[in-house]
PDB file of C-alpha atoms in Angstrom:
ATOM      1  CA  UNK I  42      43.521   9.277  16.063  1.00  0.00           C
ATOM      2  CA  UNK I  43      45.384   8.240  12.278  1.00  0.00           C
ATOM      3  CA  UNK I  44      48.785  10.766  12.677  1.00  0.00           C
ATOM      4  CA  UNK I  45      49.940  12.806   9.732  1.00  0.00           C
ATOM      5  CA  UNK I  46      53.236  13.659   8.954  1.00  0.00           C
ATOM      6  CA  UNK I  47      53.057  16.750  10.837  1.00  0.00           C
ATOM      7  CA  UNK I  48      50.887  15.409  13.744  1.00  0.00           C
ATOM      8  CA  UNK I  49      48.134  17.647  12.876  1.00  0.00           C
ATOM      9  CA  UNK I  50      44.916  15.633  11.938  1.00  0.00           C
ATOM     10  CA  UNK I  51      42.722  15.855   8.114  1.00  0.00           C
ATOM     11  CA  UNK I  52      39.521  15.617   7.915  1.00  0.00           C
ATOM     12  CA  UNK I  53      39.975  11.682   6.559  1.00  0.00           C
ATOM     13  CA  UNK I  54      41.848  10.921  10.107  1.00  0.00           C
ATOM     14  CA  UNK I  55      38.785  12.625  11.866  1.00  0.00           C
ATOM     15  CA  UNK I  56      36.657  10.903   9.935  1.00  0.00           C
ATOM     16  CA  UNK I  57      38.353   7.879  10.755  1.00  0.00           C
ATOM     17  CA  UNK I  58      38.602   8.103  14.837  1.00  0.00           C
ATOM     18  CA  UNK I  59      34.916   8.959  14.994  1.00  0.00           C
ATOM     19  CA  UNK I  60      33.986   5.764  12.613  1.00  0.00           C
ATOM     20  CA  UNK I  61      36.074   3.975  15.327  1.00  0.00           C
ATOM     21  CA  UNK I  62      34.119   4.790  17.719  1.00  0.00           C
ATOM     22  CA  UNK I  63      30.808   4.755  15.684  1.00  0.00           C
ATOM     23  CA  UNK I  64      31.703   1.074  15.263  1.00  0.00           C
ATOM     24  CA  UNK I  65      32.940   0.400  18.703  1.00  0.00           C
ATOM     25  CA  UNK I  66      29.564   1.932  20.440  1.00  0.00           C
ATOM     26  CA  UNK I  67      31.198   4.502  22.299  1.00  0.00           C
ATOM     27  CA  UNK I  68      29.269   6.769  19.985  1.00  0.00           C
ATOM     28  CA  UNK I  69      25.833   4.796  20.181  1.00  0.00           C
ATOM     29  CA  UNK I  70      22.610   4.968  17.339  1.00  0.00           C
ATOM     30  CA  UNK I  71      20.743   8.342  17.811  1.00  0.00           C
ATOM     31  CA  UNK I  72      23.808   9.968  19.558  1.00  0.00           C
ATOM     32  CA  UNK I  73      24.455  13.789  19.102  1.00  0.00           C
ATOM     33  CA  UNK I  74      28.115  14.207  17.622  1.00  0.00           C
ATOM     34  CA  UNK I  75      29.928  16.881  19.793  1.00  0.00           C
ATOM     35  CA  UNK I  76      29.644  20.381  18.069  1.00  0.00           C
ATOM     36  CA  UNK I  77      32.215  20.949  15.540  1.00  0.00           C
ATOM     37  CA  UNK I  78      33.781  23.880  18.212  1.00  0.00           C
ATOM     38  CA  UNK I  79      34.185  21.088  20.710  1.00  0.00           C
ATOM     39  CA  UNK I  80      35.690  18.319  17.633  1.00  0.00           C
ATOM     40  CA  UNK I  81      37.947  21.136  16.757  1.00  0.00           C
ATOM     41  CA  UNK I  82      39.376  21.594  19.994  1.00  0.00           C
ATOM     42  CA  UNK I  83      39.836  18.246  20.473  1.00  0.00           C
ATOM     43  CA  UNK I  84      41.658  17.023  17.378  1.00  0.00           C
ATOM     44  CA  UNK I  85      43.214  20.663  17.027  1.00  0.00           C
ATOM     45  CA  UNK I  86      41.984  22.153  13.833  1.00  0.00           C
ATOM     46  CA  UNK I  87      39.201  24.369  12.282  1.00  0.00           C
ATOM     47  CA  UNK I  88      35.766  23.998  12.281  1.00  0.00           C
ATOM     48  CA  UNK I  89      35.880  23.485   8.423  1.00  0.00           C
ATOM     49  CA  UNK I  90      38.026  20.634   8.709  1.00  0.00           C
ATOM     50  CA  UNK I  91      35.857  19.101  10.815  1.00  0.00           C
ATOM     51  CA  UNK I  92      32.934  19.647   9.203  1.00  0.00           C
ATOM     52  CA  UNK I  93      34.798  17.819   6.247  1.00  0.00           C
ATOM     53  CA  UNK I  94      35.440  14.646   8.380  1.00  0.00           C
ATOM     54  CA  UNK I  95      32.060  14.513   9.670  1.00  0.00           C
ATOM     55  CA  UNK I  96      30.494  14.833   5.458  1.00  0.00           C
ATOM     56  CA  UNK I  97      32.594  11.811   4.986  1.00  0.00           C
ATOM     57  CA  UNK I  98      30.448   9.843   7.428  1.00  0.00           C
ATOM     58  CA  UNK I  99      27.154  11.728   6.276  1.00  0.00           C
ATOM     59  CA  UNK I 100      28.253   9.921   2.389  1.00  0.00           C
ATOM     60  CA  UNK I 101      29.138   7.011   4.448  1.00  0.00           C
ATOM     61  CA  UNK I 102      25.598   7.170   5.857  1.00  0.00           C
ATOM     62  CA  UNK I 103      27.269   6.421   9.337  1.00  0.00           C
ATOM     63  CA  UNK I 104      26.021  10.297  10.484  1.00  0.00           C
ATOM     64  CA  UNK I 105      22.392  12.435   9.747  1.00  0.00           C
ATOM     65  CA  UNK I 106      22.047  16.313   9.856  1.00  0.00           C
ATOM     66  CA  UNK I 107      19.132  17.955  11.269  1.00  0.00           C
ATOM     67  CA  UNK I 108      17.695  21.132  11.831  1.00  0.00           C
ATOM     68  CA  UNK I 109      19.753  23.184  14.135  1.00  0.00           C
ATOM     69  CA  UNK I 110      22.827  21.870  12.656  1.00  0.00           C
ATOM     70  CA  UNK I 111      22.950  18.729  14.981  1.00  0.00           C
ATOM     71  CA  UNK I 112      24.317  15.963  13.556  1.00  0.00           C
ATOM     72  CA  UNK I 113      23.313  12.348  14.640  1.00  0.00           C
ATOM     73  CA  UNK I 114      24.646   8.643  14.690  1.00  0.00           C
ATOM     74  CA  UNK I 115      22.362   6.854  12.408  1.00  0.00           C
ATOM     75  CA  UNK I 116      19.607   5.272  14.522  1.00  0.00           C
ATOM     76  CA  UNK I 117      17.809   2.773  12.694  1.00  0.00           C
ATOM     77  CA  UNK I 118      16.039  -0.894  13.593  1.00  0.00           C
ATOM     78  CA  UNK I 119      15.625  -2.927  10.743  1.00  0.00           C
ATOM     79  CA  UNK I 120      13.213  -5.187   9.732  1.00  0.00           C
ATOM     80  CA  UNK I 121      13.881  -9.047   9.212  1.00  0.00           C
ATOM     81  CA  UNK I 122      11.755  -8.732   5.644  1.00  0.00           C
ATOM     82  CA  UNK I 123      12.035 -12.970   4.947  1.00  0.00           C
ATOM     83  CA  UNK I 124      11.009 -13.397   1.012  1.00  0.00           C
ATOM     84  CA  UNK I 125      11.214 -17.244   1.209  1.00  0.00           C
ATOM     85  CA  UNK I 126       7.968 -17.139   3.512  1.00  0.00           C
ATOM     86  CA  UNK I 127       6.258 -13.712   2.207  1.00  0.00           C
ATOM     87  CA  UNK I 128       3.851 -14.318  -0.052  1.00  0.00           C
ATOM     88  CA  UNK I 129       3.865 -18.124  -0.111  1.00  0.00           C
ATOM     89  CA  UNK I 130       1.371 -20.844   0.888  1.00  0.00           C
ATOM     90  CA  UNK I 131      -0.436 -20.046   4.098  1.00  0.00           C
ATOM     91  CA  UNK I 132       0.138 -16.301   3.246  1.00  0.00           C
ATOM     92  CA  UNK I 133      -1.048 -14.544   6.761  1.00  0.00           C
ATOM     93  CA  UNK I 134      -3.730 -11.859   4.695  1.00  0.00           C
ATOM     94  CA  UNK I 135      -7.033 -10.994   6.638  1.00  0.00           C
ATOM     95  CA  UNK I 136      -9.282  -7.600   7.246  1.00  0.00           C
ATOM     96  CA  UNK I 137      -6.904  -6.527   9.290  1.00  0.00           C
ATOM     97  CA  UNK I 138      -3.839  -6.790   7.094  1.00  0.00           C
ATOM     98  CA  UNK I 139      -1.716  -8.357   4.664  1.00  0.00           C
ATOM     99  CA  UNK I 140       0.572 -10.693   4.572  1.00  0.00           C
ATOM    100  CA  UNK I 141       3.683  -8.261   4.850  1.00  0.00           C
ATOM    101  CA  UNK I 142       1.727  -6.000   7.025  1.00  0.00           C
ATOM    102  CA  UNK I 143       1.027  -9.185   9.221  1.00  0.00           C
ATOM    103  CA  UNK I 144       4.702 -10.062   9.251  1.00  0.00           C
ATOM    104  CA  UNK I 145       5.281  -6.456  10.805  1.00  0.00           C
ATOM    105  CA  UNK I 146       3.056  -6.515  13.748  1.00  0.00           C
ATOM    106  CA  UNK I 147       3.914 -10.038  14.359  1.00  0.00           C
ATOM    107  CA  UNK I 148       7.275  -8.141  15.353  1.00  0.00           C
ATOM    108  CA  UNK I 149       6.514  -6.014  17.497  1.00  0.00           C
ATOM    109  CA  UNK I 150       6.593  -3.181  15.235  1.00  0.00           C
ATOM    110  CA  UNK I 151       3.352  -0.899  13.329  1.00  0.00           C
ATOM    111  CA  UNK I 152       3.003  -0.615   9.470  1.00  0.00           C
ATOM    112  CA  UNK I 153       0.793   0.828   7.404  1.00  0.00           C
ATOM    113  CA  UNK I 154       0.273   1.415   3.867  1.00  0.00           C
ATOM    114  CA  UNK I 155      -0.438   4.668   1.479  1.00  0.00           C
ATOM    115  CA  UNK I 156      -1.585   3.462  -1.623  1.00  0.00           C
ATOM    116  CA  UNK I 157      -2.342   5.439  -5.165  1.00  0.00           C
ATOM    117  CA  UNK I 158      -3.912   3.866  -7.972  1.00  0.00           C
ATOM    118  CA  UNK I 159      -3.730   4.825 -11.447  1.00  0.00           C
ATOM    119  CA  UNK I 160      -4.320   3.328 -14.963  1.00  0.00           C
ATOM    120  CA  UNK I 161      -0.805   3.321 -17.178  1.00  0.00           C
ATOM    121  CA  UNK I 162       0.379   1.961 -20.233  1.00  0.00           C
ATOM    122  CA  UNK I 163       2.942  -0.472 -19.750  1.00  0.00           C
ATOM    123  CA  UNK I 164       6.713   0.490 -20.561  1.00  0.00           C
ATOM    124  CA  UNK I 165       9.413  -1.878 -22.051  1.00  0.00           C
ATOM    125  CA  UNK I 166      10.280  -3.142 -18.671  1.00  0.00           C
ATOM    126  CA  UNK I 167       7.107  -3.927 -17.168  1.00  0.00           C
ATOM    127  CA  UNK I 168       6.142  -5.348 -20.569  1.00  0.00           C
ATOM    128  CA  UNK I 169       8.663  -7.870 -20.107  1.00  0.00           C
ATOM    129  CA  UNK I 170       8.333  -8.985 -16.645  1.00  0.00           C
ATOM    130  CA  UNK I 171       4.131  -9.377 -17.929  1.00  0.00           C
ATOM    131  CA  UNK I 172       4.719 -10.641 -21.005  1.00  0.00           C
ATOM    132  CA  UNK I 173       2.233  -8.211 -22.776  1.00  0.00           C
ATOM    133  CA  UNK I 174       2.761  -5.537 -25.635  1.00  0.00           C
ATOM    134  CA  UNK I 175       4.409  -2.379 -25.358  1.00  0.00           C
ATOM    135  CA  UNK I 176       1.739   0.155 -24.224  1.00  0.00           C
ATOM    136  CA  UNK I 177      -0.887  -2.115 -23.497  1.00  0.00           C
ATOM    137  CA  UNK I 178      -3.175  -1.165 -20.353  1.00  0.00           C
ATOM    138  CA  UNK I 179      -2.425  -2.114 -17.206  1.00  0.00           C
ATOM    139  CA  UNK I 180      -3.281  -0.987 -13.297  1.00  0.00           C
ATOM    140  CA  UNK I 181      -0.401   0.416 -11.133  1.00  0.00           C
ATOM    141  CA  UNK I 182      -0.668   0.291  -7.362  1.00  0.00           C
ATOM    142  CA  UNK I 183       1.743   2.258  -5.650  1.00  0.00           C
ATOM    143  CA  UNK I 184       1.862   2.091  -1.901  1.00  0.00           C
ATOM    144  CA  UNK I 185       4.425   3.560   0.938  1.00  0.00           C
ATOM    145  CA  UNK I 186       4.660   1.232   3.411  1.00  0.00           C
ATOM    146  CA  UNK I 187       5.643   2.384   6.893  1.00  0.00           C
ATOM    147  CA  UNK I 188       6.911   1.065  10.040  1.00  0.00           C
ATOM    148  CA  UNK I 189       6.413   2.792  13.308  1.00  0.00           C
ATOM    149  CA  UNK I 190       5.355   5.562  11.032  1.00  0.00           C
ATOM    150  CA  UNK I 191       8.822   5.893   9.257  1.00  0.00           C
ATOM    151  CA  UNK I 192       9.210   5.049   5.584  1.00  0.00           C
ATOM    152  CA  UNK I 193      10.482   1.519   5.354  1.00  0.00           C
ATOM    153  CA  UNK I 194       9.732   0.585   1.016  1.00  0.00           C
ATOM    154  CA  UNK I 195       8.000   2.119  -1.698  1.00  0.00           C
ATOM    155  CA  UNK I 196       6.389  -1.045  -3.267  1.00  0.00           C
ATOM    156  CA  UNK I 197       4.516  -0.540  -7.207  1.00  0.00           C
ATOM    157  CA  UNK I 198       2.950  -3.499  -8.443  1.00  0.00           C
ATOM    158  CA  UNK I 199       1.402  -3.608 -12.243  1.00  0.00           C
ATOM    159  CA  UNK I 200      -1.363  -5.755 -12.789  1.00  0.00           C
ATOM    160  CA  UNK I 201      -2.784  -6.242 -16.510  1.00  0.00           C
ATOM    161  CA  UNK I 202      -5.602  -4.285 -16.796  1.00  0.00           C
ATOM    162  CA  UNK I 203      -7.845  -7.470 -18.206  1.00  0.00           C
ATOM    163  CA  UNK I 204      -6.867  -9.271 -14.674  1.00  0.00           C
ATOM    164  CA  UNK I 205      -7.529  -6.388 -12.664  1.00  0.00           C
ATOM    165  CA  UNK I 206     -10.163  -3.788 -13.773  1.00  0.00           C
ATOM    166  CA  UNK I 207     -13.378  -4.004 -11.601  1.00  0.00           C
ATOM    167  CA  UNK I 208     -11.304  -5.882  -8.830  1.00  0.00           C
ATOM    168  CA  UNK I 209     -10.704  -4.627  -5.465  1.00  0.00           C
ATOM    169  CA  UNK I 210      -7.029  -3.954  -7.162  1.00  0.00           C
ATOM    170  CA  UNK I 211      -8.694  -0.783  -8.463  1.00  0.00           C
ATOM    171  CA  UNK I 212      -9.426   0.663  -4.930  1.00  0.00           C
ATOM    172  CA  UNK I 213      -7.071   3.283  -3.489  1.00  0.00           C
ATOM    173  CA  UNK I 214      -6.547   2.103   0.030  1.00  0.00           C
ATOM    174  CA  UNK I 215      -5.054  -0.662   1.913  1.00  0.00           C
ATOM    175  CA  UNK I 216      -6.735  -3.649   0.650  1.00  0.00           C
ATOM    176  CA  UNK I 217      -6.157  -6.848   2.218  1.00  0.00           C
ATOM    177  CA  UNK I 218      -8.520 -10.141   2.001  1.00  0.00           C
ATOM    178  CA  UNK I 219      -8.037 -13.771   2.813  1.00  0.00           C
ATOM    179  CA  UNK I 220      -5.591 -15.712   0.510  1.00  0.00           C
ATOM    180  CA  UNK I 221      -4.746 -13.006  -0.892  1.00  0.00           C
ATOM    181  CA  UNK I 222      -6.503 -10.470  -3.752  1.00  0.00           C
ATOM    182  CA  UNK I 223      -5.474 -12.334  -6.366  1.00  0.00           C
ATOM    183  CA  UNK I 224      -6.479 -15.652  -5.036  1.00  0.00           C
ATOM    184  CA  UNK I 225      -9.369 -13.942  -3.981  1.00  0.00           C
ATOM    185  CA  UNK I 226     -10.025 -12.935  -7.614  1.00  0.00           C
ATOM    186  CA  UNK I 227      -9.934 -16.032  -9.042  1.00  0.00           C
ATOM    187  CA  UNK I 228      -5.819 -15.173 -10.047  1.00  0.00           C
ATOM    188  CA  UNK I 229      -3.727 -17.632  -8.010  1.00  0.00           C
ATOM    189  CA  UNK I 230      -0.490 -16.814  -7.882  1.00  0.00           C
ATOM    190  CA  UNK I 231       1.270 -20.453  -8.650  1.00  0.00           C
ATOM    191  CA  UNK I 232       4.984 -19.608  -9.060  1.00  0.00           C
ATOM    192  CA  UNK I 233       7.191 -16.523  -8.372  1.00  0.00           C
ATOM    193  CA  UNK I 234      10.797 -15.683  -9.702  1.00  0.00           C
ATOM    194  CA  UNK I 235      12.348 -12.520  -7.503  1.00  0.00           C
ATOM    195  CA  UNK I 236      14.975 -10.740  -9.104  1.00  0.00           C
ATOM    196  CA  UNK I 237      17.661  -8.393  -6.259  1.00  0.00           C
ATOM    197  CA  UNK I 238      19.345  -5.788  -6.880  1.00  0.00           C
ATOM    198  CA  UNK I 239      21.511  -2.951  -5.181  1.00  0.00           C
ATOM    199  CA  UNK I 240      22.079   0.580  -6.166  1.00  0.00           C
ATOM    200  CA  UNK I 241      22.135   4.195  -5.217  1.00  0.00           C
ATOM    201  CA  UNK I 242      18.579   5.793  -4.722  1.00  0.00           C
ATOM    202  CA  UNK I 243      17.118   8.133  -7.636  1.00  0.00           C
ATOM    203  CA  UNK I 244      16.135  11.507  -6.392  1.00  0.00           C
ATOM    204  CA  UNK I 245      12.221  10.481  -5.689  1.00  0.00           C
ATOM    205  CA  UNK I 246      13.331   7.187  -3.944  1.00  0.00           C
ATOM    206  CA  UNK I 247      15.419   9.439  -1.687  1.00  0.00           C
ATOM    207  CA  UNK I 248      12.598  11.830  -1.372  1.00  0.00           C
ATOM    208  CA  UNK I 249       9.740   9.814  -0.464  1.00  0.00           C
ATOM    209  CA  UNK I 250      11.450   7.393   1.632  1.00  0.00           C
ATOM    210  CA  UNK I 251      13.272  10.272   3.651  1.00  0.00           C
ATOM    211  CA  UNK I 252      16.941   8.753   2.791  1.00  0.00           C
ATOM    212  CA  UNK I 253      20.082  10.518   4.247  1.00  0.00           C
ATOM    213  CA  UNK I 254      23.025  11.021   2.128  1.00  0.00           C
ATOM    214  CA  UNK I 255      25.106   7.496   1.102  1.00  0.00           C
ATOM    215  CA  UNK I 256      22.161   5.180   1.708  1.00  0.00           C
ATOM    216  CA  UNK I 257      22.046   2.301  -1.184  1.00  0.00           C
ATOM    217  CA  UNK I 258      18.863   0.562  -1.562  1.00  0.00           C
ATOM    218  CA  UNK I 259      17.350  -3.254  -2.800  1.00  0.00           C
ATOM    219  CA  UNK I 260      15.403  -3.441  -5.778  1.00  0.00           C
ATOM    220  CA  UNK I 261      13.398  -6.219  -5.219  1.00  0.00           C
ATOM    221  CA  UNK I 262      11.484  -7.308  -8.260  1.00  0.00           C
ATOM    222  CA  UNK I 263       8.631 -10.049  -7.473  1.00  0.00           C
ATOM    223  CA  UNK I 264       6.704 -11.956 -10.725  1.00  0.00           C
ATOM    224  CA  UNK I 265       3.701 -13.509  -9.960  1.00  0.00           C
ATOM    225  CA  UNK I 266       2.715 -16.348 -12.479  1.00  0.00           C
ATOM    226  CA  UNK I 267      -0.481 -17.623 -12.497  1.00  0.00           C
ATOM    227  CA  UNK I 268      -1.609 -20.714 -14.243  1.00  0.00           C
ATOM    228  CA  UNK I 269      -1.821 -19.110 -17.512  1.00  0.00           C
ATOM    229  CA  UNK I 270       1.586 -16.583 -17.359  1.00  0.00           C
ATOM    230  CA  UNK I 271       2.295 -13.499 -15.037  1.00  0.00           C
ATOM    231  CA  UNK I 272      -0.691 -11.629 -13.443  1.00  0.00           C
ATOM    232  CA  UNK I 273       1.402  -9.562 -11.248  1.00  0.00           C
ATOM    233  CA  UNK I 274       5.020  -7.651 -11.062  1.00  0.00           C
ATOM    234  CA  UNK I 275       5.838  -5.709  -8.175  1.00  0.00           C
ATOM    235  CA  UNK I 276       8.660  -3.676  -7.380  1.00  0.00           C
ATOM    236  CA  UNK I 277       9.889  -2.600  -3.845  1.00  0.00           C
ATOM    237  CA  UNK I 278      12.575  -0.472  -3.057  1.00  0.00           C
ATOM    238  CA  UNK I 279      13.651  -1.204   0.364  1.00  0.00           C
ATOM    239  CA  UNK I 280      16.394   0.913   2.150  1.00  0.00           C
ATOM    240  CA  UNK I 281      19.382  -0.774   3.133  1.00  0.00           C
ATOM    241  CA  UNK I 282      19.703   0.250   6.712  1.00  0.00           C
ATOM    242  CA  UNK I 283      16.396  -0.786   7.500  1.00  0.00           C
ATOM    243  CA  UNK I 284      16.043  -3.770   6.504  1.00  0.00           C
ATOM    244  CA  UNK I 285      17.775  -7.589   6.259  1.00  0.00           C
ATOM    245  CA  UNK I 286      16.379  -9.890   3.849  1.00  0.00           C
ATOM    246  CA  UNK I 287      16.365 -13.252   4.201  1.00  0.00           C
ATOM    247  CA  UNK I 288      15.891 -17.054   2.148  1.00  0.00           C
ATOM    248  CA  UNK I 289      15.245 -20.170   3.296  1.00  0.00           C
ATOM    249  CA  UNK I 290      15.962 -23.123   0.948  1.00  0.00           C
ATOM    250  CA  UNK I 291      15.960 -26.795   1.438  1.00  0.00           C
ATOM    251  CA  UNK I 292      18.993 -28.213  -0.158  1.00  0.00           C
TER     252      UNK I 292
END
């Protein structure tokens, strides 16, 4: 444990020795932290000050609460999500799934897909990354996609409304056909540009993909370009813990 001039620990020196051991796996993913009467004893202070200590690894996202008052190591097995291959020639879509819902199960693991559709205008950002008007119609997909039923991204692709109205784009459930929907629609997808960042969640990121406290995320914005200029822009939000992205590139 980090001494203090008076040998009596802080709630950063608490914070500190259990992050040690976080890191060292003598405290494993999905442990139960010792109960802040037992911490207290140990490292000789208050409850409060240990409750301190232990928030700074909740912001840290090292440590979940749950009911009860339990708190948790951070138990999490990410996904290998690789963008050079997703969505590229010899894409992996069929009845039973697309291409990044084939990727899943092809590890071991079980996704799914809750999708909402609805009819928006386009906003200054989306217009952009389309290349249309300001306002001008277009359809909005939104899906959760899960992984061994846990919330793993919260994808929303736009489509312009001319490419996609009367398309299997316009039904609400997990669509998936051979190729790919926009192949499939006569929409190739010819080129893509991605565009990464990182942040902090909003409040409805956090919500919807069930984020504990100090857990950043990766925008991932995908452009589709057909033959004729973009047909597609989606963008995923992908939780940091759960995932590691990865490009391959000749050189």
């Amino acid at each position: 444990m980090t001494p203090t001039p008076t040998g009596r620990a802080t709630a950063r020196s608490i914070a500190d020795e259990l992050r040690t051991e976080i890191r060292s796996g003598v405290l494993r993913p999905g442990d139960v932290l010792p109960t802040s009467r037992v911490l207290a004893e140990r490292f000789g202070v208050t409850p409060k000050t240990v409750g301190s200590g232990i928030d700074l690894l909740k912001a840290e996202g090292l440590v979940i609460g749950e009911q009860g008052g339990r708190r948790r190591v951070r138990a999490n097995k990410p996904i290998v999500w690789n963008l050079t291959k997703f969505e590229r020639n010899g894409r992996r879509d069929s009845a039973a799934g697309d291409d990044w819902s084939t990727a899943i199960r092809d590890a071991g693991r079980e996704p799914a897909q809750h999708v909402s559709v609805s009819t928006v205008p386009a906003d200054e950002q989306v217009a952009r990354w389309l290349g249309i008007p300001v306002g001008e119609s277009t359809v909005q997909r939104v899906r959760i996609r899960t992984v061994d039923d846990q919330p793993y991204q919260l994808a929303t692709s736009h489509f312009p409304s001319t490419i996609a109205a009367g398309t299997p784009l316009m039904e609400e459930r997990d669509v998936s056909l051979p190729g790919g929907i926009l192949a499939f629609i006569g929409y190739p997808q010819v080129q893509i540009r991605d565009e990464i960042s990182v942040r902090m969640p909003d409040p409805d990121e956090t919500e919807r993909l069930q984020l504990p406290p100090g857990t950043p995320v990766a925008e991932h914005v995908r452009i589709g370009y057909g033959e004729a200029g973009p047909v597609r822009v989606m963008v995923t939000i992908a939780p940091g813990d759960r995932h590691k992205l990865v490009y391959e590139l000749e050189v």
